[in-house]
């Protein structure tokens, strides 16, 4: 019997005691240490001009959604001029706005409006690579082999008598070789350049002083415009091992697959990321120390850096958040953890211990623009193997179970101390589009893997705002750059606002209570007395509020102890007030 007699185990107070302290209360109330940051994917949040693509004025017009929700900050994925070969993560000019998204004046207006609404604004910085349409890369192509212009990227002669083979065996994260051969000005095949991602994303050479100076200047450009921080793309990739040696394993980031999840918790097969010559080289830290000095020179309130660094083990990942480096790093281990109570407890424990070891707050995230949304991921049995992206021919998730678990997972996440990241649409319980026609797909992962990986389009579908409007209210036309599945109408924001039990109202309540009780800065302890398929925690806020958090991942309902008042629950409690399967409750001692 898995859930051994939960009633008697939990009915008396002595069994409900904090057993293992995980984390002390945080006395520092600097905003970012406990902020809830909402990710906006500009292509897909709101379209103001009817071209089917979201834009900055569209975002500005809808910012009130976030004050209604109760978020503290927004992070905007890239909106810079870009050929959009990787949805804007291929930047052609770091100091401007792509006309598809608006103008610099629109960016200024967005920041001003957000600040009026007391929302901080974080922008995406993409320093590992530029677009091949960036002025420096064009100059490098024009200037030819051996030129100073080529030194700002990784150009090499090919192997073999005629240089027909790539300089090393590295593979691109998106599939295929990580090298592309250029045609020189005389019309002949010439040197090769490195791109860990798409061929249209050449990697910068970070050993070059001009690259370093340029990015410090870009930081200042946006800081001078009043932004509050940067999310740093591929923060673990900038520095490569000298000599660019061959590497027999795949040039991979930890992906969004169950295999990756297994890897996170599989102590028998640790694969430290820094063994790869492409990732997590020690030299990256010097770069972030210099950036931190730039940010600090702007004085208070703090402006922040958040690392996107797919690094294992956690002890190395937290090096990015030492006191003189970045403020935060995404906690992908949490995102990758399967819906298994013991695994969640382990990852919470590990994450807090690792972050505490450098004095940084942990962060928590369940969805973003690169992974299958958690409402969909959790609609499969834990441990199910699936590809990166789901198509109509794949086994479909159980949407109802997925949503129930997603709500429970979010309620667990938002009870944890530290910062939390939300991805647009998750507050509506939005699932991925899992039946998108292949001809609609735009992610380079799909194209470069020859369809073996379907890619990330499923989580990037434009937002549904209004059930009965064309394009579900995404913009003034019915156009949307990716097709919206019919089912999105039922999830539209206008169907949920003010509706008790809706996912939107659940998120609102969670964020309100989290703020009121200071859960983002609370101490945390494991609570004894529950079955192994239950996560039971006690958080004590800086003001002394004691909150019991019970997430039931088992099959038997879990009785709450006497003397608690339920503050919020991710789903209905059963008739006797017990916590059913796949439900999380926050309760307070009366
Ligand atoms: C991580 C970003 O989140 C992803 O969308 C992008 O494709 C890669 N970095 C390359 O910039």
Coordinates of C-alpha atoms and ligand atoms in Angstrom, one line a residue:
X1 CA 0.0 0.0 0.0
X2 CA 1.7 3.2 -1.1
X3 CA -0.2 5.9 0.8
X4 CA -0.1 4.2 4.2
X5 CA -3.0 5.3 6.3
X6 CA -2.8 9.0 5.5
X7 CA -5.6 9.9 7.9
X8 CA -4.0 8.6 11.1
X9 CA -0.6 9.7 9.9
X10 CA -1.7 13.3 9.5
X11 CA -4.6 13.7 12.0
X12 CA -2.5 14.6 15.0
X13 CA -0.2 17.6 15.1
X14 CA 3.0 15.9 16.4
X15 CA 3.4 14.0 13.1
X16 CA 3.2 17.2 11.2
X17 CA 6.5 18.8 12.1
X18 CA 9.2 20.3 10.0
X19 CA 11.6 17.4 9.7
X20 CA 14.4 18.6 7.5
X21 CA 15.3 22.2 7.1
X22 CA 16.0 23.0 3.5
X23 CA 16.6 26.7 3.4
X24 CA 16.7 29.7 5.8
X25 CA 14.5 32.8 5.6
X26 CA 15.9 35.5 3.3
X27 CA 16.4 38.8 5.1
X28 CA 17.3 40.6 1.9
X29 CA 14.2 42.1 0.3
X30 CA 15.8 43.2 -3.0
X31 CA 13.1 42.8 -5.6
X32 CA 14.6 40.2 -7.9
X33 CA 15.4 37.7 -5.1
X34 CA 11.7 36.7 -4.9
X35 CA 10.2 38.2 -8.1
X36 CA 7.7 36.5 -10.3
X37 CA 8.9 37.2 -13.9
X38 CA 6.5 36.7 -16.8
X39 CA 8.1 35.7 -20.1
X40 CA 6.6 37.4 -23.2
X41 CA 7.4 35.9 -26.5
X42 CA 6.8 39.1 -28.7
X43 CA 5.9 37.2 -31.8
X44 CA 3.0 35.5 -30.0
X45 CA 1.6 37.7 -27.3
X46 CA -0.4 40.4 -29.0
X47 CA -0.5 41.9 -32.5
X48 CA -1.5 45.6 -32.9
X49 CA -1.3 45.9 -36.7
X50 CA -3.0 42.8 -38.0
X51 CA 0.0 41.3 -39.8
X52 CA -0.4 38.1 -37.7
X53 CA 2.9 38.7 -35.8
X54 CA 2.9 40.1 -32.3
X55 CA 4.6 43.4 -31.7
X56 CA 5.7 45.9 -29.1
X57 CA 2.6 48.2 -29.3
X58 CA 0.5 45.1 -28.9
X59 CA 2.4 44.2 -25.7
X60 CA 2.1 47.7 -24.3
X61 CA -1.7 47.7 -24.9
X62 CA -2.1 44.5 -22.9
X63 CA 0.2 45.0 -20.0
X64 CA -2.7 45.4 -17.6
X65 CA -3.2 41.7 -17.9
X66 CA 0.0 41.3 -15.9
X67 CA -1.0 43.7 -13.2
X68 CA -4.3 41.8 -13.0
X69 CA -2.3 38.6 -12.7
X70 CA 0.1 40.1 -10.1
X71 CA 3.5 39.6 -11.8
X72 CA 6.5 41.7 -10.8
X73 CA 8.4 41.9 -14.1
X74 CA 8.4 40.9 -17.7
X75 CA 11.1 39.3 -19.7
X76 CA 10.9 39.9 -23.4
X77 CA 12.3 37.4 -25.9
X78 CA 14.3 39.2 -28.7
X79 CA 12.7 42.0 -30.7
X80 CA 15.9 43.2 -32.4
X81 CA 16.3 43.5 -36.2
X82 CA 16.7 40.0 -37.4
X83 CA 16.1 37.8 -40.4
X84 CA 14.2 35.6 -37.9
X85 CA 16.0 32.4 -38.9
X86 CA 15.7 31.4 -35.2
X87 CA 12.7 33.5 -34.3
X88 CA 14.8 36.5 -33.4
X89 CA 17.6 34.7 -31.6
X90 CA 19.6 35.6 -34.7
X91 CA 20.3 39.3 -34.1
X92 CA 21.4 41.6 -36.9
X93 CA 21.6 44.8 -34.8
X94 CA 21.7 44.8 -31.0
X95 CA 20.7 48.5 -30.7
X96 CA 17.4 48.6 -32.6
X97 CA 14.0 47.1 -33.0
X98 CA 12.9 45.0 -35.9
X99 CA 10.2 46.8 -38.0
X100 CA 8.0 43.8 -37.6
X101 CA 7.9 44.5 -33.9
X102 CA 7.9 48.3 -34.0
X103 CA 10.5 51.0 -33.4
X104 CA 12.9 52.1 -30.6
X105 CA 10.2 54.7 -29.7
X106 CA 7.8 51.8 -29.2
X107 CA 10.3 50.1 -27.0
X108 CA 10.7 53.2 -24.9
X109 CA 6.9 53.5 -24.7
X110 CA 6.6 49.9 -23.5
X111 CA 9.2 50.4 -20.8
X112 CA 7.6 53.7 -19.6
X113 CA 4.1 52.1 -19.4
X114 CA 5.5 49.0 -17.7
X115 CA 7.2 51.2 -15.1
X116 CA 4.0 53.2 -14.6
X117 CA 2.4 49.8 -13.8
X118 CA 5.3 48.9 -11.5
X119 CA 6.5 46.1 -13.8
X120 CA 10.2 45.7 -14.3
X121 CA 11.4 45.0 -17.8
X122 CA 14.1 42.5 -18.7
X123 CA 15.3 42.1 -22.2
X124 CA 17.0 39.2 -23.9
X125 CA 20.7 39.5 -24.8
X126 CA 22.1 37.0 -27.4
X127 CA 25.9 37.2 -27.0
X128 CA 26.9 33.7 -28.2
X129 CA 26.2 34.4 -31.8
X130 CA 24.9 37.1 -34.1
X131 CA 22.9 36.8 -37.3
X132 CA 24.9 36.2 -40.5
X133 CA 23.3 39.5 -41.5
X134 CA 25.0 41.4 -38.8
X135 CA 27.4 44.1 -40.1
X136 CA 30.4 42.4 -38.6
X137 CA 29.7 39.1 -40.2
X138 CA 29.1 40.7 -43.6
X139 CA 32.4 42.5 -43.2
X140 CA 34.1 39.3 -42.3
X141 CA 32.8 37.6 -45.4
X142 CA 33.8 40.5 -47.6
X143 CA 37.3 40.9 -46.0
X144 CA 38.4 37.3 -46.7
X145 CA 40.7 34.8 -45.0
X146 CA 43.3 36.1 -42.5
X147 CA 41.6 39.5 -42.1
X148 CA 41.0 41.1 -38.7
X149 CA 37.2 41.1 -39.5
X150 CA 37.2 37.3 -39.6
X151 CA 38.8 37.2 -36.1
X152 CA 35.6 38.3 -34.4
X153 CA 34.0 35.0 -35.4
X154 CA 35.5 31.4 -35.6
X155 CA 36.7 31.0 -39.2
X156 CA 39.0 28.1 -40.0
X157 CA 40.3 26.4 -43.1
X158 CA 38.7 23.0 -43.7
X159 CA 40.4 19.7 -43.3
X160 CA 41.6 17.5 -46.2
X161 CA 43.7 18.4 -49.2
X162 CA 41.1 20.8 -50.6
X163 CA 39.7 21.9 -47.3
X164 CA 36.4 20.1 -48.1
X165 CA 35.9 18.7 -44.6
X166 CA 34.7 20.7 -41.6
X167 CA 37.5 21.9 -39.2
X168 CA 36.3 19.6 -36.4
X169 CA 33.5 17.1 -35.8
X170 CA 31.2 19.3 -33.7
X171 CA 27.5 19.1 -34.3
X172 CA 25.0 21.9 -34.3
X173 CA 22.3 21.9 -31.5
X174 CA 19.8 22.1 -34.3
X175 CA 21.2 19.1 -36.1
X176 CA 23.9 18.5 -38.7
X177 CA 27.5 19.9 -38.7
X178 CA 28.3 23.0 -36.7
X179 CA 30.3 24.4 -39.6
X180 CA 29.4 26.0 -42.8
X181 CA 31.7 26.7 -45.7
X182 CA 31.7 30.1 -47.3
X183 CA 32.1 31.1 -50.9
X184 CA 35.0 33.5 -51.1
X185 CA 35.0 36.7 -53.2
X186 CA 36.7 34.9 -56.1
X187 CA 33.7 32.6 -56.3
X188 CA 35.6 29.5 -54.9
X189 CA 34.7 27.5 -51.8
X190 CA 36.7 28.9 -49.0
X191 CA 36.9 28.9 -45.2
X192 CA 34.4 27.5 -42.7
X193 CA 32.7 29.3 -39.8
X194 CA 31.4 27.9 -36.6
X195 CA 27.7 28.0 -35.6
X196 CA 26.6 25.9 -32.6
X197 CA 23.0 26.7 -33.8
X198 CA 21.7 27.5 -37.2
X199 CA 24.1 28.4 -40.1
X200 CA 22.5 31.8 -39.9
X201 CA 23.8 32.2 -36.3
X202 CA 27.6 32.4 -36.5
X203 CA 29.4 32.2 -33.1
X204 CA 31.3 35.2 -31.9
X205 CA 34.9 34.7 -30.9
X206 CA 34.9 35.8 -27.3
X207 CA 38.7 35.9 -27.0
X208 CA 38.5 39.0 -29.1
X209 CA 38.6 42.3 -27.2
X210 CA 36.3 44.1 -29.7
X211 CA 33.6 41.5 -29.0
X212 CA 33.9 42.1 -25.3
X213 CA 33.8 45.9 -25.6
X214 CA 30.9 45.7 -28.0
X215 CA 28.7 43.8 -25.6
X216 CA 29.5 46.1 -22.7
X217 CA 28.4 48.9 -24.9
X218 CA 25.2 47.1 -25.8
X219 CA 24.5 46.6 -22.1
X220 CA 24.9 50.3 -21.5
X221 CA 22.7 51.1 -24.5
X222 CA 19.7 49.3 -23.0
X223 CA 20.5 50.2 -19.4
X224 CA 20.5 53.9 -20.5
X225 CA 17.0 53.4 -21.9
X226 CA 15.8 52.3 -18.5
X227 CA 15.6 48.5 -18.7
X228 CA 15.9 46.5 -15.5
X229 CA 18.0 43.6 -16.6
X230 CA 19.0 41.0 -19.2
X231 CA 18.2 37.4 -19.7
X232 CA 21.5 36.0 -21.2
X233 CA 21.0 33.5 -24.0
X234 CA 23.3 30.5 -24.0
X235 CA 25.3 32.0 -21.2
X236 CA 27.4 28.8 -20.9
X237 CA 28.5 28.8 -24.6
X238 CA 30.5 32.0 -25.2
X239 CA 34.0 30.6 -24.5
X240 CA 35.2 27.5 -26.4
X241 CA 38.0 25.2 -25.4
X242 CA 41.3 26.5 -27.1
X243 CA 42.1 24.6 -30.3
X244 CA 38.4 23.6 -30.8
X245 CA 39.2 19.9 -30.3
X246 CA 37.0 17.2 -31.6
X247 CA 34.3 15.9 -29.3
X248 CA 32.7 12.5 -29.7
X249 CA 29.4 13.3 -28.0
X250 CA 26.6 15.3 -29.5
X251 CA 27.0 19.1 -29.2
X252 CA 23.9 19.3 -27.2
X253 CA 22.2 21.4 -24.7
X254 CA 20.0 19.5 -22.3
X255 CA 16.9 19.1 -24.2
X256 CA 13.2 18.9 -23.4
X257 CA 12.9 15.1 -23.4
X258 CA 12.3 12.5 -20.8
X259 CA 15.8 11.2 -21.5
X260 CA 17.2 14.6 -20.4
X261 CA 15.0 14.4 -17.3
X262 CA 16.4 11.0 -16.5
X263 CA 19.9 12.4 -16.9
X264 CA 19.3 15.1 -14.3
X265 CA 18.6 12.7 -11.5
X266 CA 20.8 9.8 -12.7
X267 CA 23.7 10.0 -10.3
X268 CA 25.3 6.9 -11.9
X269 CA 25.9 8.6 -15.1
X270 CA 26.9 12.2 -14.5
X271 CA 28.0 14.1 -17.6
X272 CA 29.5 17.3 -16.5
X273 CA 28.8 19.9 -19.2
X274 CA 32.2 21.4 -19.0
X275 CA 33.8 18.3 -20.4
X276 CA 32.4 19.3 -23.7
X277 CA 34.7 21.8 -25.5
X278 CA 31.6 23.9 -26.4
X279 CA 30.0 24.5 -23.1
X280 CA 30.6 25.8 -19.6
X281 CA 34.3 26.7 -20.0
X282 CA 35.8 28.5 -17.0
X283 CA 36.6 31.5 -19.1
X284 CA 32.9 32.6 -19.2
X285 CA 32.9 33.8 -15.6
X286 CA 35.4 36.6 -16.3
X287 CA 32.9 38.0 -18.8
X288 CA 30.0 38.0 -16.4
X289 CA 32.1 39.6 -13.7
X290 CA 32.8 42.5 -16.0
X291 CA 29.1 42.7 -16.9
X292 CA 28.1 42.7 -13.3
X293 CA 30.4 45.7 -12.7
X294 CA 28.7 47.5 -15.6
X295 CA 25.2 46.9 -14.1
X296 CA 26.3 47.8 -10.6
X297 CA 27.7 51.1 -11.9
X298 CA 24.0 52.1 -12.5
X299 CA 23.3 52.0 -8.8
X300 CA 20.1 51.0 -7.1
X301 CA 17.5 49.6 -7.5
X302 CA 19.4 46.5 -8.8
X303 CA 19.4 45.7 -12.4
X304 CA 19.9 42.1 -13.0
X305 CA 21.4 39.4 -15.2
X306 CA 19.8 35.9 -15.5
X307 CA 21.7 33.1 -17.1
X308 CA 20.3 30.7 -19.5
X309 CA 22.9 28.0 -18.8
X310 CA 22.1 24.3 -19.4
X311 CA 24.9 23.2 -17.0
X312 CA 25.4 20.0 -15.0
X313 CA 26.1 19.4 -12.2
X314 CA 24.2 22.0 -10.1
X315 CA 27.5 22.8 -8.3
X316 CA 28.8 24.2 -11.5
X317 CA 25.6 25.8 -12.6
X318 CA 25.5 28.0 -9.5
X319 CA 29.0 29.4 -10.2
X320 CA 27.1 31.7 -12.6
X321 CA 25.4 33.3 -9.7
X322 CA 28.3 34.0 -7.4
X323 CA 28.0 37.4 -5.7
X324 CA 30.1 39.2 -8.4
X325 CA 28.5 37.5 -11.4
X326 CA 24.9 37.0 -12.4
X327 CA 22.0 37.5 -10.1
X328 CA 20.0 34.5 -11.2
X329 CA 20.2 31.4 -13.4
X330 CA 17.3 29.4 -14.7
X331 CA 16.7 26.2 -12.8
X332 CA 16.2 23.7 -15.7
X333 CA 16.6 20.7 -13.4
X334 CA 13.3 21.6 -11.8
X335 CA 11.6 22.0 -15.2
X336 CA 13.0 18.6 -16.4
X337 CA 12.0 16.7 -13.3
X338 CA 9.2 14.1 -13.9
X339 CA 5.9 14.2 -11.9
X340 CA 7.3 12.0 -9.2
X341 CA 7.2 13.2 -5.6
X342 CA 10.5 11.9 -4.5
X343 CA 12.2 13.3 -7.5
X344 CA 10.6 16.7 -6.9
X345 CA 11.7 16.7 -3.3
X346 CA 15.2 15.8 -4.4
X347 CA 15.5 18.5 -6.9
X348 CA 14.0 21.2 -4.6
X349 CA 16.5 20.1 -1.9
X350 CA 19.5 20.1 -4.4
X351 CA 18.5 23.4 -6.0
X352 CA 18.3 25.2 -2.7
X353 CA 21.5 23.7 -1.3
X354 CA 23.4 24.6 -4.5
X355 CA 22.0 28.2 -4.6
X356 CA 22.6 28.7 -0.8
X357 CA 26.2 27.7 -1.3
X358 CA 26.8 30.9 -3.2
X359 CA 24.3 33.1 -1.4
X360 CA 22.0 33.3 -4.4
X361 CA 18.3 32.7 -4.5
X362 CA 17.2 29.7 -6.5
X363 CA 14.8 30.2 -9.4
X364 CA 12.0 28.0 -10.5
X365 CA 10.5 27.5 -14.0
X366 CA 8.1 25.0 -15.6
X367 CA 7.6 26.3 -19.1
X368 CA 9.3 28.5 -21.7
X369 CA 9.5 29.0 -25.5
X370 CA 11.9 26.1 -26.0
X371 CA 10.1 23.3 -24.2
X372 CA 6.7 21.5 -24.5
X373 CA 4.4 23.4 -22.1
X374 CA 3.9 21.7 -18.7
X375 CA 0.2 21.4 -19.2
X376 CA 1.0 19.1 -22.1
X377 CA 4.2 17.4 -20.7
X378 CA 2.3 16.3 -17.6
X379 CA -0.5 14.8 -19.7
X380 CA 1.8 11.8 -20.3
X381 CA 2.6 9.1 -17.7
X382 CA 5.8 10.0 -15.9
X383 CA 8.8 8.5 -17.6
X384 CA 7.1 8.4 -21.1
X385 CA 9.7 8.9 -23.8
X386 CA 8.8 11.6 -26.3
X387 CA 10.4 13.7 -28.9
X388 CA 11.2 17.4 -28.6
X389 CA 7.8 18.6 -30.0
X390 CA 4.6 16.6 -30.5
X391 CA 2.9 16.0 -33.8
X392 CA -0.5 14.7 -34.9
X393 CA 1.0 11.2 -35.5
X394 CA 2.4 11.0 -32.0
X395 CA 0.5 9.6 -28.9
X396 CA -1.5 12.6 -27.7
X397 CA -1.4 13.8 -24.1
X398 CA -4.4 13.5 -21.7
X399 CA -5.3 17.2 -21.7
X400 CA -7.4 17.0 -18.6
X401 CA -4.8 15.1 -16.5
X402 CA -2.1 17.4 -17.9
X403 CA -4.0 20.6 -16.8
X404 CA -4.8 19.2 -13.3
X405 CA -1.1 18.3 -12.8
X406 CA 0.1 21.6 -14.3
X407 CA -2.0 23.5 -11.8
X408 CA -0.7 21.4 -9.0
X409 CA 2.9 21.8 -10.2
X410 CA 2.5 25.5 -10.5
X411 CA 1.1 25.7 -7.0
X412 CA 4.0 23.8 -5.7
X413 CA 6.5 26.0 -7.6
X414 CA 5.0 29.2 -6.4
X415 CA 5.3 28.1 -2.8
X416 CA 9.1 27.8 -3.1
X417 CA 11.5 30.5 -2.0
X418 CA 13.4 32.4 -4.7
X419 CA 12.4 33.8 -8.1
X420 CA 9.9 32.2 -10.4
X421 CA 9.5 32.5 -14.1
X422 CA 6.2 32.1 -15.9
X423 CA 5.7 31.6 -19.6
X424 CA 3.0 33.4 -21.4
X425 CA -0.2 31.4 -21.6
X426 CA 0.5 29.1 -18.7
X427 CA -1.7 31.3 -16.6
X428 CA -4.5 30.2 -18.9
X429 CA -3.5 26.5 -18.6
X430 CA -2.7 26.6 -22.3
X431 CA -1.5 23.3 -23.8
X432 CA 0.9 23.0 -26.7
X433 CA -0.5 22.7 -30.1
X434 CA 0.1 19.0 -30.6
X435 CA -1.6 18.6 -34.0
X436 CA 0.1 21.4 -36.0
X437 CA 0.4 20.5 -39.7
X438 CA 4.1 20.0 -40.5
X439 CA 4.0 22.5 -43.4
X440 CA 3.2 25.2 -40.8
X441 CA 6.3 24.5 -38.7
X442 CA 9.0 27.3 -38.7
X443 CA 11.5 26.1 -36.0
X444 CA 14.9 25.5 -37.6
X445 CA 15.2 22.4 -35.4
X446 CA 12.5 20.8 -37.5
X447 CA 14.1 21.7 -40.8
X448 CA 17.7 20.9 -39.8
X449 CA 16.8 17.5 -38.3
X450 CA 15.0 16.5 -41.4
X451 CA 11.8 16.3 -39.4
X452 CA 13.3 13.9 -36.8
X453 CA 12.6 16.5 -34.2
X454 CA 9.4 18.4 -34.6
X455 CA 10.8 21.4 -32.7
X456 CA 9.4 24.1 -30.5
X457 CA 6.5 25.6 -32.6
X458 CA 3.9 23.9 -30.5
X459 CA 4.6 26.1 -27.4
X460 CA 4.9 29.3 -29.5
X461 CA 1.4 29.6 -30.9
X462 CA -0.2 33.0 -30.5
X463 CA -2.2 33.7 -27.3
X464 CA -5.9 33.4 -27.2
X465 CA -7.4 36.5 -25.6
X466 CA -11.1 36.4 -26.6
X467 CA -13.0 33.2 -27.6
X468 CA -15.3 34.8 -30.1
X469 CA -12.9 37.1 -31.9
X470 CA -10.9 36.3 -35.1
X471 CA -7.6 34.7 -34.2
X472 CA -9.0 34.5 -30.6
X473 CA -8.3 38.2 -30.2
X474 CA -4.6 37.9 -30.9
X475 CA -4.8 41.0 -33.1
X476 CA -7.2 43.0 -35.3
X477 CA -7.1 40.3 -38.1
X478 CA -7.6 36.6 -38.1
X479 CA -4.0 36.2 -39.1
X480 CA -1.6 34.3 -36.8
X481 CA 2.0 33.4 -37.8
X482 CA 1.4 29.8 -36.5
X483 CA -2.1 28.3 -36.6
X484 CA -4.0 28.2 -33.4
X485 CA -5.7 25.0 -32.6
X486 CA -9.5 25.2 -32.2
X487 CA -9.3 24.1 -28.6
X488 CA -7.5 27.4 -27.7
X489 CA -10.9 29.2 -27.7
X490 CA -11.9 27.6 -24.5
X491 CA -8.7 28.7 -22.8
X492 CA -9.1 32.4 -23.9
X493 CA -8.4 35.0 -21.2
X494 CA -11.9 36.4 -21.5
X495 CA -13.3 33.0 -20.6
X496 CA -11.4 32.9 -17.4
X497 CA -11.2 36.4 -16.0
X498 CA -13.3 36.6 -12.9
X499 CA -14.4 33.0 -13.1
X500 CA -13.8 31.2 -9.9
X501 CA -11.7 28.0 -10.3
X502 CA -10.3 29.1 -13.7
X503 CA -6.6 28.7 -14.1
X504 CA -6.2 32.4 -14.5
X505 CA -7.9 33.1 -11.1
X506 CA -5.8 30.3 -9.5
X507 CA -2.6 31.9 -10.7
X508 CA -3.8 35.3 -9.4
X509 CA -4.6 33.9 -6.0
X510 CA -1.3 32.0 -5.8
X511 CA 0.6 35.2 -6.6
X512 CA -1.4 37.3 -4.2
X513 CA -1.0 34.9 -1.3
X514 CA 2.7 34.4 -2.1
X515 CA 3.2 38.2 -2.0
X516 CA 1.1 38.7 1.1
X517 CA 2.9 36.0 3.1
X518 CA 6.4 36.6 1.7
X519 CA 6.7 33.0 0.4
X520 CA 9.4 34.1 -2.0
X521 CA 11.6 34.9 1.0
X522 CA 10.4 32.2 3.3
X523 CA 12.3 29.5 5.1
X524 CA 11.5 26.0 3.9
X525 CA 11.5 22.6 5.6
X526 CA 10.3 19.1 4.6
X527 CA 7.4 17.9 6.7
X528 CA 7.4 14.4 8.2
X529 CA 4.4 12.1 8.3
X530 CA 3.3 11.8 4.7
X531 CA 3.5 9.0 2.2
X532 CA 6.4 8.9 -0.3
X533 CA 4.2 10.0 -3.1
X534 CA 3.3 13.3 -1.4
X535 CA 5.5 16.5 -1.3
X536 CA 4.9 18.1 2.1
X537 CA 6.7 21.3 3.0
X538 CA 6.4 24.0 5.5
X539 CA 7.3 27.6 4.5
X540 CA 7.7 30.3 7.2
X541 CA 7.5 33.8 5.7
X542 CA 9.7 36.7 7.0
X543 CA 6.6 37.9 8.9
X544 CA 6.2 34.6 10.6
X545 CA 3.3 33.1 8.6
X546 CA 3.5 29.3 8.7
X547 CA 2.2 27.7 5.5
X548 CA 1.8 24.0 5.0
X549 CA 2.2 23.0 1.4
X550 CA 0.9 19.5 0.4
X551 CA 1.2 18.3 -3.2
X552 CA -0.4 14.9 -3.6
X553 CA 1.0 12.9 -6.5
X554 CA -0.3 9.6 -5.2
X555 CA -3.6 7.8 -5.8
X556 CA -5.1 8.0 -2.3
X557 CA -6.5 11.3 -1.0
X558 CA -4.4 13.0 1.7
X559 CA -6.1 14.3 4.9
X560 CA -4.9 17.7 6.1
X561 CA -4.2 18.1 9.7
X562 CA -6.7 19.6 12.0
X563 CA -6.3 23.2 12.8
X564 CA -5.3 24.5 9.4
X565 CA -7.2 26.8 7.1
X566 CA -6.9 26.2 3.4
X567 CA -5.6 29.3 1.7
X568 CA -5.6 28.0 -1.9
X569 CA -6.0 24.8 -3.6
X570 CA -5.1 23.8 -7.2
X571 CA -8.2 21.7 -7.6
X572 CA -11.3 20.8 -5.6
X573 CA -10.8 19.1 -2.3
X574 CA -12.9 15.9 -1.8
X575 CA -16.0 15.9 0.3
X576 CA -14.1 15.2 3.5
X577 CA -11.7 18.1 2.8
X578 CA -8.9 15.7 1.8
X579 CA -6.4 16.6 -0.9
X580 CA -7.1 14.4 -4.0
X581 CA -4.6 13.0 -6.5
X582 CA -2.6 15.6 -8.5
X583 CA -3.6 18.5 -6.3
X584 CA -1.6 21.0 -4.3
X585 CA -2.9 22.8 -1.3
X586 CA -1.5 25.8 0.7
X587 CA -2.9 25.8 4.2
X588 CA -2.2 28.0 7.2
X589 CA -2.2 27.2 10.9
X590 CA -5.1 29.0 12.4
Ligands
LIG1 C1 18.2 29.6 -26.3 C2 16.9 30.2 -26.8 O1 16.0 30.1 -25.7 C3 16.5 29.4 -28.0 O2 15.2 29.8 -28.3 C4 17.5 29.7 -29.1 O3 17.1 28.9 -30.2 C5 18.9 29.3 -28.7 N1 19.2 29.8 -27.4 C6 19.9 29.9 -29.6 O4 19.9 31.3 -29.5

